[in-house]
Amino acid sequence: MLSARRALMSLVVGLLAGVAVGLAATFQLMPLVSWTVTVSVLLTWVWWKSWPQDGEGTERLAEQEQSTRSTDVWLIAAAAASLAVVVVALVQSSGQRGPTAVASVLLSVLSVALSWALVNTVYAFKYARMYYVDEPDLGGIDFRHDHPPTYSDFAYMAFTIGMSFAVSETEPTATRVRRVALGHALLSYAFGTGVLAVAINLVTNLGQ
């Protein structure tokens, strides 16, 4: 699902949107527009395809996901790098007034939120792959029900960690899964800090 082909096609759409905004308004917004459109297209695409899947469909797609392991790394790296783009955009807009400054701040908020969603989506698909492919006999995750877990179950686990930096009743039972979940929680904490910083900046700008 999170294949290099889908990521590249989403990137092309994002770049076209960024160039269009740059030509029509200002190139200052181009990086943020490109990133937000890219991630929006990619997330909509993969979840539209994966969310309706039952257990068998999830297992089938998870097996196809084996070739996307390197894509996971690039997507997470891009999401982390987007925080630097947000910082630059906020610094540029801090001394400005007018619609461009407001758009820059709002796009920064949206960019961080989408990057956070992208990271959790990558981990949701990673947990599915680990459950069905890497740990086919043990699973490595206890969902506390007997039927095969679907992508919505893995999304529940991933986004729970993303919001609370901890698992809930869904319990990792394999050491490898726990290690991945720990890295996921730490990365989510960093993004949570970024969301808080952007929110504070937004309130500060609106109060001026």
GROMACS .gro file of N, CA and C in nm, residues 16-160:
model
  435
   16LEU      N    1   0.298   1.978  -0.815
   16LEU     CA    2   0.217   2.056  -0.909
   16LEU      C    3   0.132   2.158  -0.835
   17ALA      N    4   0.074   2.116  -0.723
   17ALA     CA    5  -0.007   2.208  -0.643
   17ALA      C    6   0.080   2.320  -0.587
   18GLY      N    7   0.200   2.285  -0.540
   18GLY     CA    8   0.290   2.386  -0.486
   18GLY      C    9   0.333   2.488  -0.590
   19VAL      N   10   0.365   2.439  -0.709
   19VAL     CA   11   0.405   2.530  -0.818
   19VAL      C   12   0.288   2.620  -0.856
   20ALA      N   13   0.167   2.564  -0.860
   20ALA     CA   14   0.049   2.644  -0.895
   20ALA      C   15   0.027   2.757  -0.796
   21VAL      N   16   0.041   2.725  -0.666
   21VAL     CA   17   0.026   2.829  -0.563
   21VAL      C   18   0.138   2.931  -0.574
   22GLY      N   19   0.260   2.883  -0.602
   22GLY     CA   20   0.372   2.974  -0.616
   22GLY      C   21   0.353   3.073  -0.729
   23LEU      N   22   0.303   3.024  -0.842
   23LEU     CA   23   0.282   3.111  -0.958
   23LEU      C   24   0.162   3.204  -0.937
   24ALA      N   25   0.060   3.154  -0.867
   24ALA     CA   26  -0.061   3.234  -0.850
   24ALA      C   27  -0.051   3.331  -0.734
   25ALA      N   28   0.027   3.296  -0.632
   25ALA     CA   29   0.033   3.381  -0.511
   25ALA      C   30   0.177   3.412  -0.473
   26THR      N   31   0.240   3.321  -0.399
   26THR     CA   32   0.377   3.344  -0.353
   26THR      C   33   0.449   3.211  -0.338
   27PHE      N   34   0.577   3.209  -0.374
   27PHE     CA   35   0.656   3.087  -0.362
   27PHE      C   36   0.693   3.058  -0.217
   28GLN      N   37   0.667   3.151  -0.127
   28GLN     CA   38   0.693   3.127   0.015
   28GLN      C   39   0.611   3.010   0.068
   29LEU      N   40   0.491   2.993   0.012
   29LEU     CA   41   0.402   2.887   0.058
   29LEU      C   42   0.423   2.755  -0.016
   30MET      N   43   0.508   2.755  -0.118
   30MET     CA   44   0.524   2.637  -0.203
   30MET      C   45   0.564   2.511  -0.126
   31PRO      N   46   0.666   2.514  -0.038
   31PRO     CA   47   0.704   2.391   0.033
   31PRO      C   48   0.591   2.334   0.118
   32LEU      N   49   0.521   2.421   0.191
   32LEU     CA   50   0.414   2.373   0.278
   32LEU      C   51   0.297   2.318   0.197
   33VAL      N   52   0.261   2.387   0.091
   33VAL     CA   53   0.151   2.340   0.006
   33VAL      C   54   0.187   2.206  -0.058
   34SER      N   55   0.308   2.195  -0.108
   34SER     CA   56   0.351   2.071  -0.173
   34SER      C   57   0.345   1.954  -0.075
   35TRP      N   58   0.392   1.976   0.046
   35TRP     CA   59   0.395   1.868   0.145
   35TRP      C   60   0.254   1.830   0.190
   36THR      N   61   0.171   1.928   0.222
   36THR     CA   62   0.036   1.897   0.271
   36THR      C   63  -0.047   1.826   0.164
   37VAL      N   64  -0.035   1.868   0.041
   37VAL     CA   65  -0.109   1.802  -0.067
   37VAL      C   66  -0.056   1.661  -0.090
   38THR      N   67   0.076   1.645  -0.089
   38THR     CA   68   0.136   1.513  -0.108
   38THR      C   69   0.086   1.414  -0.003
   39VAL      N   70   0.093   1.453   0.122
   39VAL     CA   71   0.053   1.363   0.231
   39VAL      C   72  -0.097   1.339   0.228
   40SER      N   73  -0.175   1.442   0.199
   40SER     CA   74  -0.320   1.426   0.192
   40SER      C   75  -0.360   1.324   0.086
   41VAL      N   76  -0.298   1.335  -0.031
   41VAL     CA   77  -0.328   1.241  -0.140
   41VAL      C   78  -0.286   1.099  -0.101
   42LEU      N   79  -0.167   1.085  -0.044
   42LEU     CA   80  -0.116   0.953  -0.009
   42LEU      C   81  -0.201   0.887   0.099
   43LEU      N   82  -0.235   0.961   0.204
   43LEU     CA   83  -0.315   0.904   0.313
   43LEU      C   84  -0.454   0.865   0.264
   44THR      N   85  -0.516   0.952   0.185
   44THR     CA   86  -0.649   0.921   0.132
   44THR      C   87  -0.644   0.796   0.045
   45TRP      N   88  -0.542   0.788  -0.036
   45TRP     CA   89  -0.526   0.675  -0.128
   45TRP      C   90  -0.511   0.543  -0.052
   46VAL      N   91  -0.418   0.535   0.042
   46VAL     CA   92  -0.389   0.407   0.106
   46VAL      C   93  -0.500   0.363   0.201
   47TRP      N   94  -0.562   0.459   0.272
   47TRP     CA   95  -0.668   0.419   0.364
   47TRP      C   96  -0.798   0.387   0.291
   48TRP      N   97  -0.823   0.453   0.180
   48TRP     CA   98  -0.940   0.419   0.099
   48TRP      C   99  -0.931   0.275   0.051
   49LYS      N  100  -0.811   0.229   0.023
   49LYS     CA  101  -0.790   0.093  -0.025
   49LYS      C  102  -0.786  -0.009   0.088
   50SER      N  103  -0.726   0.027   0.201
   50SER     CA  104  -0.701  -0.072   0.305
   50SER      C  105  -0.808  -0.079   0.413
   51TRP      N  106  -0.874   0.032   0.444
   51TRP     CA  107  -0.968   0.034   0.557
   51TRP      C  108  -1.081  -0.068   0.543
   52PRO      N  109  -1.141  -0.089   0.425
   52PRO     CA  110  -1.253  -0.185   0.415
   52PRO      C  111  -1.211  -0.331   0.421
   53GLN      N  112  -1.082  -0.361   0.420
   53GLN     CA  113  -1.036  -0.500   0.413
   53GLN      C  114  -1.074  -0.578   0.538
   54ASP      N  115  -1.111  -0.706   0.517
   54ASP     CA  116  -1.132  -0.795   0.630
   54ASP      C  117  -0.998  -0.857   0.668
   55GLY      N  118  -1.000  -0.956   0.757
   55GLY     CA  119  -0.876  -1.016   0.802
   55GLY      C  120  -0.795  -1.078   0.689
   56GLU      N  121  -0.863  -1.151   0.600
   56GLU     CA  122  -0.793  -1.215   0.490
   56GLU      C  123  -0.736  -1.112   0.393
   57GLY      N  124  -0.813  -1.009   0.366
   57GLY     CA  125  -0.764  -0.903   0.278
   57GLY      C  126  -0.646  -0.829   0.338
   58THR      N  127  -0.652  -0.808   0.470
   58THR     CA  128  -0.541  -0.742   0.538
   58THR      C  129  -0.415  -0.827   0.531
   59GLU      N  130  -0.430  -0.957   0.552
   59GLU     CA  131  -0.314  -1.047   0.544
   59GLU      C  132  -0.255  -1.047   0.403
   60ARG      N  133  -0.342  -1.047   0.303
   60ARG     CA  134  -0.294  -1.049   0.165
   60ARG      C  135  -0.216  -0.921   0.132
   61LEU      N  136  -0.271  -0.807   0.173
   61LEU     CA  137  -0.202  -0.681   0.146
   61LEU      C  138  -0.073  -0.670   0.228
   62ALA      N  139  -0.075  -0.723   0.350
   62ALA     CA  140   0.045  -0.719   0.434
   62ALA      C  141   0.159  -0.798   0.370
   63GLU      N  142   0.125  -0.910   0.307
   63GLU     CA  143   0.227  -0.988   0.238
   63GLU      C  144   0.284  -0.912   0.119
   64GLN      N  145   0.199  -0.834   0.052
   64GLN     CA  146   0.247  -0.752  -0.059
   64GLN      C  147   0.333  -0.636  -0.010
   65GLU      N  148   0.317  -0.600   0.118
   65GLU     CA  149   0.389  -0.486   0.174
   65GLU      C  150   0.536  -0.516   0.200
   66GLN      N  151   0.579  -0.640   0.182
   66GLN     CA  152   0.718  -0.674   0.213
   66GLN      C  153   0.817  -0.590   0.133
   67SER      N  154   0.777  -0.548   0.015
   67SER     CA  155   0.868  -0.472  -0.071
   67SER      C  156   0.872  -0.324  -0.037
   68THR      N  157   0.795  -0.281   0.064
   68THR     CA  158   0.787  -0.138   0.096
   68THR      C  159   0.865  -0.100   0.221
   69ARG      N  160   0.948  -0.190   0.272
   69ARG     CA  161   1.019  -0.162   0.397
   69ARG      C  162   1.108  -0.039   0.384
   70SER      N  163   1.179  -0.025   0.272
   70SER     CA  164   1.264   0.092   0.254
   70SER      C  165   1.181   0.219   0.237
   71THR      N  166   1.062   0.205   0.179
   71THR     CA  167   0.973   0.320   0.164
   71THR      C  168   0.932   0.374   0.300
   72ASP      N  169   0.912   0.284   0.397
   72ASP     CA  170   0.877   0.327   0.533
   72ASP      C  171   0.981   0.424   0.588
   73VAL      N  172   1.107   0.390   0.569
   73VAL     CA  173   1.216   0.473   0.622
   73VAL      C  174   1.213   0.611   0.557
   74TRP      N  175   1.195   0.614   0.425
   74TRP     CA  176   1.194   0.742   0.355
   74TRP      C  177   1.074   0.827   0.395
   75LEU      N  178   0.960   0.765   0.415
   75LEU     CA  179   0.841   0.841   0.453
   75LEU      C  180   0.856   0.901   0.593
   76ILE      N  181   0.909   0.822   0.686
   76ILE     CA  182   0.929   0.874   0.822
   76ILE      C  183   1.035   0.984   0.822
   77ALA      N  184   1.142   0.965   0.743
   77ALA     CA  185   1.245   1.069   0.733
   77ALA      C  186   1.187   1.197   0.674
   78ALA      N  187   1.102   1.183   0.572
   78ALA     CA  188   1.040   1.301   0.511
   78ALA      C  189   0.947   1.371   0.609
   79ALA      N  190   0.873   1.292   0.687
   79ALA     CA  191   0.784   1.351   0.787
   79ALA      C  192   0.863   1.427   0.893
   80ALA      N  193   0.977   1.370   0.935
   80ALA     CA  194   1.062   1.438   1.032
   80ALA      C  195   1.122   1.565   0.972
   81ALA      N  196   1.165   1.557   0.846
   81ALA     CA  197   1.223   1.674   0.780
   81ALA      C  198   1.120   1.785   0.762
   82SER      N  199   0.994   1.748   0.750
   82SER     CA  200   0.890   1.849   0.732
   82SER      C  201   0.879   1.942   0.852
   83LEU      N  202   0.920   1.892   0.969
   83LEU     CA  203   0.919   1.979   1.088
   83LEU      C  204   1.016   2.095   1.071
   84ALA      N  205   1.130   2.068   1.006
   84ALA     CA  206   1.226   2.176   0.979
   84ALA      C  207   1.166   2.278   0.883
   85VAL      N  208   1.091   2.230   0.784
   85VAL     CA  209   1.024   2.321   0.690
   85VAL      C  210   0.924   2.408   0.764
   86VAL      N  211   0.853   2.348   0.858
   86VAL     CA  212   0.756   2.424   0.938
   86VAL      C  213   0.825   2.531   1.021
   87VAL      N  214   0.938   2.496   1.082
   87VAL     CA  215   1.012   2.594   1.162
   87VAL      C  216   1.055   2.712   1.076
   88VAL      N  217   1.108   2.683   0.958
   88VAL     CA  218   1.150   2.791   0.867
   88VAL      C  219   1.031   2.878   0.828
   89ALA      N  220   0.918   2.815   0.799
   89ALA     CA  221   0.799   2.890   0.760
   89ALA      C  222   0.750   2.979   0.873
   90LEU      N  223   0.754   2.929   0.996
   90LEU     CA  224   0.709   3.008   1.110
   90LEU      C  225   0.803   3.125   1.136
   91VAL      N  226   0.933   3.103   1.119
   91VAL     CA  227   1.030   3.211   1.137
   91VAL      C  228   1.007   3.319   1.032
   92GLN      N  229   0.983   3.278   0.908
   92GLN     CA  230   0.960   3.375   0.801
   92GLN      C  231   0.832   3.456   0.823
   93SER      N  232   0.730   3.391   0.877
   93SER     CA  233   0.601   3.459   0.893
   93SER      C  234   0.590   3.537   1.023
   94SER      N  235   0.686   3.518   1.115
   94SER     CA  236   0.675   3.581   1.247
   94SER      C  237   0.675   3.733   1.240
   95GLY      N  238   0.748   3.790   1.146
   95GLY     CA  239   0.753   3.935   1.136
   95GLY      C  240   0.666   3.991   1.026
   96GLN      N  241   0.579   3.907   0.971
   96GLN     CA  242   0.495   3.950   0.860
   96GLN      C  243   0.351   3.968   0.904
   97ARG      N  244   0.277   4.038   0.822
   97ARG     CA  245   0.133   4.055   0.841
   97ARG      C  246   0.065   4.026   0.708
   98GLY      N  247  -0.064   4.003   0.713
   98GLY     CA  248  -0.137   3.984   0.589
   98GLY      C  249  -0.173   3.839   0.565
   99PRO      N  250  -0.239   3.811   0.453
   99PRO     CA  251  -0.289   3.677   0.424
   99PRO      C  252  -0.179   3.572   0.408
  100THR      N  253  -0.063   3.612   0.357
  100THR     CA  254   0.045   3.515   0.340
  100THR      C  255   0.093   3.462   0.473
  101ALA      N  256   0.107   3.551   0.571
  101ALA     CA  257   0.151   3.509   0.704
  101ALA      C  258   0.049   3.418   0.769
  102VAL      N  259  -0.079   3.453   0.757
  102VAL     CA  260  -0.185   3.370   0.815
  102VAL      C  261  -0.188   3.233   0.748
  103ALA      N  262  -0.179   3.232   0.615
  103ALA     CA  263  -0.178   3.106   0.541
  103ALA      C  264  -0.059   3.020   0.580
  104SER      N  265   0.055   3.084   0.602
  104SER     CA  266   0.176   3.011   0.639
  104SER      C  267   0.159   2.941   0.774
  105VAL      N  268   0.100   3.011   0.870
  105VAL     CA  269   0.079   2.952   1.002
  105VAL      C  270  -0.022   2.838   0.995
  106LEU      N  271  -0.133   2.861   0.924
  106LEU     CA  272  -0.236   2.758   0.913
  106LEU      C  273  -0.184   2.634   0.840
  107LEU      N  274  -0.107   2.656   0.735
  107LEU     CA  275  -0.047   2.544   0.663
  107LEU      C  276   0.055   2.471   0.749
  108SER      N  277   0.122   2.545   0.837
  108SER     CA  278   0.218   2.481   0.928
  108SER      C  279   0.147   2.387   1.024
  109VAL      N  280   0.033   2.431   1.077
  109VAL     CA  281  -0.047   2.346   1.166
  109VAL      C  282  -0.092   2.221   1.091
  110LEU      N  283  -0.145   2.241   0.971
  110LEU     CA  284  -0.193   2.128   0.891
  110LEU      C  285  -0.079   2.034   0.854
  111SER      N  286   0.037   2.091   0.823
  111SER     CA  287   0.152   2.010   0.785
  111SER      C  288   0.198   1.919   0.898
  112VAL      N  289   0.206   1.975   1.019
  112VAL     CA  290   0.248   1.894   1.134
  112VAL      C  291   0.146   1.785   1.163
  113ALA      N  292   0.017   1.819   1.156
  113ALA     CA  293  -0.087   1.721   1.182
  113ALA      C  294  -0.083   1.607   1.080
  114LEU      N  295  -0.064   1.641   0.954
  114LEU     CA  296  -0.058   1.539   0.849
  114LEU      C  297   0.069   1.454   0.862
  115SER      N  298   0.179   1.516   0.900
  115SER     CA  299   0.303   1.440   0.921
  115SER      C  300   0.285   1.341   1.034
  116TRP      N  301   0.218   1.384   1.139
  116TRP     CA  302   0.188   1.295   1.252
  116TRP      C  303   0.101   1.179   1.206
  117ALA      N  304  -0.001   1.208   1.126
  117ALA     CA  305  -0.089   1.103   1.074
  117ALA      C  306  -0.013   1.009   0.982
  118LEU      N  307   0.080   1.063   0.904
  118LEU     CA  308   0.160   0.980   0.814
  118LEU      C  309   0.248   0.884   0.892
  119VAL      N  310   0.313   0.933   0.996
  119VAL     CA  311   0.399   0.847   1.078
  119VAL      C  312   0.318   0.733   1.138
  120ASN      N  313   0.201   0.764   1.193
  120ASN     CA  314   0.118   0.660   1.254
  120ASN      C  315   0.064   0.562   1.150
  121THR      N  316   0.037   0.612   1.030
  121THR     CA  317  -0.006   0.523   0.922
  121THR      C  318   0.105   0.427   0.882
  122VAL      N  319   0.226   0.479   0.870
  122VAL     CA  320   0.340   0.393   0.838
  122VAL      C  321   0.354   0.283   0.942
  123TYR      N  322   0.340   0.319   1.069
  123TYR     CA  323   0.353   0.219   1.175
  123TYR      C  324   0.235   0.123   1.176
  124ALA      N  325   0.115   0.168   1.142
  124ALA     CA  326   0.000   0.078   1.134
  124ALA      C  327   0.025  -0.032   1.031
  125PHE      N  328   0.076   0.008   0.915
  125PHE     CA  329   0.106  -0.090   0.812
  125PHE      C  330   0.226  -0.176   0.852
  126LYS      N  331   0.317  -0.119   0.926
  126LYS     CA  332   0.433  -0.195   0.974
  126LYS      C  333   0.390  -0.302   1.074
  127TYR      N  334   0.299  -0.266   1.166
  127TYR     CA  335   0.249  -0.364   1.262
  127TYR      C  336   0.174  -0.477   1.191
  128ALA      N  337   0.097  -0.442   1.088
  128ALA     CA  338   0.026  -0.546   1.012
  128ALA      C  339   0.125  -0.640   0.945
  129ARG      N  340   0.229  -0.584   0.888
  129ARG     CA  341   0.331  -0.666   0.822
  129ARG      C  342   0.404  -0.755   0.923
  130MET      N  343   0.435  -0.700   1.039
  130MET     CA  344   0.503  -0.780   1.141
  130MET      C  345   0.413  -0.893   1.190
  131TYR      N  346   0.285  -0.865   1.205
  131TYR     CA  347   0.190  -0.964   1.256
  131TYR      C  348   0.172  -1.079   1.158
  132TYR      N  349   0.149  -1.046   1.032
  132TYR     CA  350   0.115  -1.148   0.933
  132TYR      C  351   0.235  -1.208   0.860
  133VAL      N  352   0.345  -1.135   0.852
  133VAL     CA  353   0.459  -1.181   0.773
  133VAL      C  354   0.579  -1.216   0.861
  134ASP      N  355   0.618  -1.124   0.949
  134ASP     CA  356   0.738  -1.146   1.030
  134ASP      C  357   0.713  -1.244   1.145
  135GLU      N  358   0.591  -1.243   1.199
  135GLU     CA  359   0.556  -1.332   1.310
  135GLU      C  360   0.431  -1.412   1.274
  136PRO      N  361   0.434  -1.490   1.166
  136PRO     CA  362   0.311  -1.555   1.118
  136PRO      C  363   0.253  -1.657   1.215
  137ASP      N  364   0.336  -1.718   1.298
  137ASP     CA  365   0.287  -1.819   1.392
  137ASP      C  366   0.241  -1.757   1.523
  138LEU      N  367   0.318  -1.660   1.573
  138LEU     CA  368   0.287  -1.600   1.703
  138LEU      C  369   0.205  -1.472   1.690
  139GLY      N  370   0.218  -1.405   1.579
  139GLY     CA  371   0.147  -1.278   1.562
  139GLY      C  372   0.224  -1.163   1.623
  140GLY      N  373   0.261  -1.177   1.749
  140GLY     CA  374   0.338  -1.073   1.817
  140GLY      C  375   0.256  -0.964   1.879
  141ILE      N  376   0.123  -0.965   1.855
  141ILE     CA  377   0.034  -0.864   1.913
  141ILE      C  378  -0.094  -0.933   1.957
  142ASP      N  379  -0.136  -0.908   2.080
  142ASP     CA  380  -0.260  -0.965   2.133
  142ASP      C  381  -0.371  -0.862   2.122
  143PHE      N  382  -0.465  -0.886   2.030
  143PHE     CA  383  -0.577  -0.794   2.011
  143PHE      C  384  -0.698  -0.831   2.097
  144ARG      N  385  -0.687  -0.937   2.174
  144ARG     CA  386  -0.792  -0.982   2.266
  144ARG      C  387  -0.922  -1.017   2.194
  145HIS      N  388  -0.910  -1.071   2.073
  145HIS     CA  389  -1.025  -1.131   2.006
  145HIS      C  390  -0.973  -1.242   1.915
  146ASP      N  391  -1.063  -1.328   1.872
  146ASP     CA  392  -1.022  -1.449   1.801
  146ASP      C  393  -1.013  -1.432   1.650
  147HIS      N  394  -1.088  -1.338   1.593
  147HIS     CA  395  -1.087  -1.325   1.448
  147HIS      C  396  -0.961  -1.252   1.402
  148PRO      N  397  -0.917  -1.278   1.279
  148PRO     CA  398  -0.795  -1.214   1.228
  148PRO      C  399  -0.807  -1.062   1.229
  149PRO      N  400  -0.706  -0.993   1.279
  149PRO     CA  401  -0.712  -0.846   1.286
  149PRO      C  402  -0.711  -0.782   1.147
  150THR      N  403  -0.777  -0.669   1.137
  150THR     CA  404  -0.784  -0.594   1.012
  150THR      C  405  -0.698  -0.468   1.024
  151TYR      N  406  -0.690  -0.393   0.914
  151TYR     CA  407  -0.612  -0.270   0.917
  151TYR      C  408  -0.668  -0.170   1.017
  152SER      N  409  -0.798  -0.174   1.041
  152SER     CA  410  -0.855  -0.084   1.141
  152SER      C  411  -0.804  -0.118   1.281
  153ASP      N  412  -0.780  -0.247   1.308
  153ASP     CA  413  -0.722  -0.287   1.436
  153ASP      C  414  -0.579  -0.235   1.450
  154PHE      N  415  -0.502  -0.248   1.344
  154PHE     CA  416  -0.364  -0.199   1.348
  154PHE      C  417  -0.359  -0.046   1.353
  155ALA      N  418  -0.456   0.019   1.289
  155ALA     CA  419  -0.465   0.165   1.299
  155ALA      C  420  -0.497   0.206   1.441
  156TYR      N  421  -0.586   0.131   1.506
  156TYR     CA  422  -0.620   0.161   1.646
  156TYR      C  423  -0.495   0.156   1.734
  157MET      N  424  -0.416   0.052   1.716
  157MET     CA  425  -0.293   0.039   1.795
  157MET      C  426  -0.196   0.152   1.765
  158ALA      N  427  -0.175   0.179   1.636
  158ALA     CA  428  -0.075   0.279   1.597
  158ALA      C  429  -0.115   0.419   1.643
  159PHE      N  430  -0.240   0.457   1.621
  159PHE     CA  431  -0.282   0.592   1.658
  159PHE      C  432  -0.298   0.607   1.809
  160THR      N  433  -0.326   0.498   1.880
  160THR     CA  434  -0.327   0.504   2.026
  160THR      C  435  -0.188   0.536   2.079
   0.00000   0.00000   0.00000
